[in-house]
Coordinates of C-alpha atoms in Angstrom, one line a residue:
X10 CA -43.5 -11.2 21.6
X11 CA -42.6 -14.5 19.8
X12 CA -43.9 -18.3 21.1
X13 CA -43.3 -21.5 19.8
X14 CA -40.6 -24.4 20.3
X15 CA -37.9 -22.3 18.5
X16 CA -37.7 -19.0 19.8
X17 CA -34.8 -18.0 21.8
X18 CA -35.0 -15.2 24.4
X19 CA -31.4 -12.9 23.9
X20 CA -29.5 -12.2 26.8
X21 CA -30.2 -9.8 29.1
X22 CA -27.6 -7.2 27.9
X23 CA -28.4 -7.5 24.6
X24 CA -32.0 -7.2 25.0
X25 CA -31.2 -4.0 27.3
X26 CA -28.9 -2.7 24.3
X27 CA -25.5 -2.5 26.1
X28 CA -23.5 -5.2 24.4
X29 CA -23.0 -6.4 21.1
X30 CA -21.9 -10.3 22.1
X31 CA -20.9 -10.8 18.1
X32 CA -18.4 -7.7 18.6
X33 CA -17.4 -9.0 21.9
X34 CA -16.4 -12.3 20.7
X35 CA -14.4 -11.8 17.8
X36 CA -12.6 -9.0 20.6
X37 CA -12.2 -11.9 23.0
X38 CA -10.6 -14.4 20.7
X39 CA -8.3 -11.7 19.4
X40 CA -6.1 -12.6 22.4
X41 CA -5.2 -9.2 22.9
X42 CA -6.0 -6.6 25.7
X43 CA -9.2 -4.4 24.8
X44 CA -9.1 -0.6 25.0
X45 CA -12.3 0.1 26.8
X46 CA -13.5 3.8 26.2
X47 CA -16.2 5.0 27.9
X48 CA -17.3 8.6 28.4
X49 CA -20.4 11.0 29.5
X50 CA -21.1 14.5 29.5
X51 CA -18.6 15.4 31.7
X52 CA -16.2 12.6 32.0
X53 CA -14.4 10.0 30.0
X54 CA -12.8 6.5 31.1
X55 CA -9.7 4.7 29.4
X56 CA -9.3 1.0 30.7
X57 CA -7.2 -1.9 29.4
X58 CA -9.2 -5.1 30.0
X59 CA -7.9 -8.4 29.6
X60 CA -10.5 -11.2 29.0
X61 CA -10.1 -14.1 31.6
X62 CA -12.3 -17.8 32.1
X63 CA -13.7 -16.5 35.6
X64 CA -14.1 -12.6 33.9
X65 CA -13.0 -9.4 32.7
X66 CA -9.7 -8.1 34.4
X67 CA -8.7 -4.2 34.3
X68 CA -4.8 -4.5 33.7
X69 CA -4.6 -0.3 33.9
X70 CA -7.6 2.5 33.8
X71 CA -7.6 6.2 33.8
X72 CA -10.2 8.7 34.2
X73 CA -10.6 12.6 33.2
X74 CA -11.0 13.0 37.2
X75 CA -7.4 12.0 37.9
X76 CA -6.1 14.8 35.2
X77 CA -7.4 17.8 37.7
X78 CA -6.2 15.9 40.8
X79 CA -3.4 15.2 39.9
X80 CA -2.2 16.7 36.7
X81 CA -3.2 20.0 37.0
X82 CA -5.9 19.7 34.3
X83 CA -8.1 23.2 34.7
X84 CA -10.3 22.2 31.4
X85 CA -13.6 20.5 31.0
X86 CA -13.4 16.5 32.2
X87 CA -15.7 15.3 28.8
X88 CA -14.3 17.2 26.0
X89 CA -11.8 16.2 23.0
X90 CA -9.0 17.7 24.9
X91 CA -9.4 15.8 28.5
X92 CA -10.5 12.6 26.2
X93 CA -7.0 13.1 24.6
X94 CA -4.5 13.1 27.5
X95 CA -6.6 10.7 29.3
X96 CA -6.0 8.0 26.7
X97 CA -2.6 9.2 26.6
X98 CA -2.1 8.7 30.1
X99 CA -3.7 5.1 30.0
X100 CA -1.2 4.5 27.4
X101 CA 1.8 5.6 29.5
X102 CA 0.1 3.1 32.6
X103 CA -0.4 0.3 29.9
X104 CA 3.3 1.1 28.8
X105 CA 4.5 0.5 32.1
X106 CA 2.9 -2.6 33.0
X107 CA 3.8 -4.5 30.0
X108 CA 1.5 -3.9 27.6
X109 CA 2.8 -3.1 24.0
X110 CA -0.5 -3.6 22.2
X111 CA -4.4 -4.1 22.1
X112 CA -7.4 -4.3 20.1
X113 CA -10.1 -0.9 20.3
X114 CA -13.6 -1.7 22.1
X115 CA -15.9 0.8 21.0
X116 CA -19.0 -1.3 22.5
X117 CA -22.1 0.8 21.3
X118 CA -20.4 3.8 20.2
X119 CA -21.0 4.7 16.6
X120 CA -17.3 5.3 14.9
X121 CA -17.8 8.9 14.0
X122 CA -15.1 10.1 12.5
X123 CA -13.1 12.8 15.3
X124 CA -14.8 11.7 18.1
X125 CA -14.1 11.8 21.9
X126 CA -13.5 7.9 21.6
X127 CA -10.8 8.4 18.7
X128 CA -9.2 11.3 20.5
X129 CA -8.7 8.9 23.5
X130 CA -7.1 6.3 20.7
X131 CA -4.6 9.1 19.4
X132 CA -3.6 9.4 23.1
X133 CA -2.8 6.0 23.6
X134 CA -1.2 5.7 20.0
X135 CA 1.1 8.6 20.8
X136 CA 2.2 7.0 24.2
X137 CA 3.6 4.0 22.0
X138 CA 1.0 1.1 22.0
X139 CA 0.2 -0.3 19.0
X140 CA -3.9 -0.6 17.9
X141 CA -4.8 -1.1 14.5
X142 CA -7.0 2.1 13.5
X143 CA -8.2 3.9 10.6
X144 CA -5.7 7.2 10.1
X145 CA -9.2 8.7 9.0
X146 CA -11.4 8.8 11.7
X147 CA -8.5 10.3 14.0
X148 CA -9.2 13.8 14.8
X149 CA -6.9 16.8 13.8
X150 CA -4.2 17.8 16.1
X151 CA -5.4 21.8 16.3
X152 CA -9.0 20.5 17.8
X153 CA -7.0 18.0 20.0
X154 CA -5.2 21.0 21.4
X155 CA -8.8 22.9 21.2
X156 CA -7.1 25.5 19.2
X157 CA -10.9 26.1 17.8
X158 CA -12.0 27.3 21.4
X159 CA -9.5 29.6 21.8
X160 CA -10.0 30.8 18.3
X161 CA -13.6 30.8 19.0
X162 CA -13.1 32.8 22.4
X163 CA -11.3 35.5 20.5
X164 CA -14.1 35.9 18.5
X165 CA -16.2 36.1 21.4
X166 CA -14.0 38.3 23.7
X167 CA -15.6 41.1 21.6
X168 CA -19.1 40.8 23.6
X169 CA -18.4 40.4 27.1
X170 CA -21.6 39.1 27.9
X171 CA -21.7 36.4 26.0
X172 CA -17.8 35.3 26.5
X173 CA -18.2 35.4 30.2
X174 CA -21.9 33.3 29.8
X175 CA -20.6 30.8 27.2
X176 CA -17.0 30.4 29.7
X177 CA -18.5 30.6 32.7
X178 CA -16.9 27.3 34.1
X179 CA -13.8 27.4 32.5
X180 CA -13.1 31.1 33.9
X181 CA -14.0 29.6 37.3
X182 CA -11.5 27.2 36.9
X183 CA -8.8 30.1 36.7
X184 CA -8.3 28.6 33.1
X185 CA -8.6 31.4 30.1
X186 CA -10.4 30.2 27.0
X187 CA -7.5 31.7 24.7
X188 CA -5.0 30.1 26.8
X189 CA -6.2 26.0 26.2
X190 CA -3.3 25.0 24.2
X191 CA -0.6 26.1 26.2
X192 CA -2.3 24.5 29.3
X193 CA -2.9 21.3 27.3
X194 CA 0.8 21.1 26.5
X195 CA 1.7 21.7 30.0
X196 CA -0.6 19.1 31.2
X197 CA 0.6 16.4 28.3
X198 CA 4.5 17.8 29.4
X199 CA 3.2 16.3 33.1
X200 CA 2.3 13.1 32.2
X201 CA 5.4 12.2 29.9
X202 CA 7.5 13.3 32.5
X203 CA 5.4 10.9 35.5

């Protein structure tokens, strides 16, 4: 470790590798509301945070949890899919209390292009906020819609073994593989008409 009269020890978070304080300033003095995306294996979190003297405030959040409860989601909670509507349904909340538009947080997510984190931004884009973006690193509407599972499940459908092994969870759910964009539809149907 470094000594002498000029060294500076980092703070804490930044020595633990969870924030990027550059990043987070020139996000702060933006003035705008930041669209927080935050996601694991098997679930993904859309906040609006507003950046206050005293601290952080969460204007609107939604999680992947509230789409089963509530929405009827029978698909997975991390995937492209549930990342989708839940950023569209933060968008809709974030519509409703006022806000019109914000600035995109990734925090230490790399920017892959077609990633969960930009599936969750073409939700909230397609409930009406405004975020500046790259067009680019938007995913495609068919994987959105996870039109390559249920193509992929076809495929499968011919072994039995493996289709009920690789779908075991999804089939538990009472959801068919084959049948992902019609319930996705439904689902995004649900929340534009909340």
């Amino acid at each position: 470790m470094a000594k002498g009269p000029s060294y500076r020890v980092a703070f804490r978070r930044r020595r633990e590798g969870k924030t990027d304080y550059q990043q987070r300033r020139s996000l702060v003095l933006s003035g705008l509301p930041r669209m927080v995306i935050r996601g694991s294996l098997r679930s993904i979190s859309v906040q609006m945070i507003k950046a206050e003297v005293g601290g952080d405030k969460v204007i609107v959040s939604a999680h992947s949890n509230e789409l089963a409860k509530k929405y009827g989601w029978q698909g997975g909670g991390g995937n492209l899919s549930a990342a989708y509507l839940t950023g569209f349904l933060c968008g809709y909340k974030a519509a409703a209390s006022g806000v019109k538009e914000a600035v995109l947080d990734l925090g230490l997510h790399a920017p892959t292009k077609g990633s969960r984190v930009f599936a969750a931004l073409k939700g909230v884009l397609d409930a009406g906020l405004m975020i500046p973006h790259d067009e680019n690193k938007l995913p495609d509407e068919k994987r959105v819609q996870g039109l390559h599972v249920a193509e992929y499940a076809k495929q499968l459908s011919s072994t039995p073994d493996s289709y009920q092994k690789r779908f075991a969870e999804q089939l538990s759910r009472g959801l068919r593989p084959e049948e992902i964009t019609e319930h996705f539809s439904q689902v995004k149907q649900k929340i534009s008409s909340a």
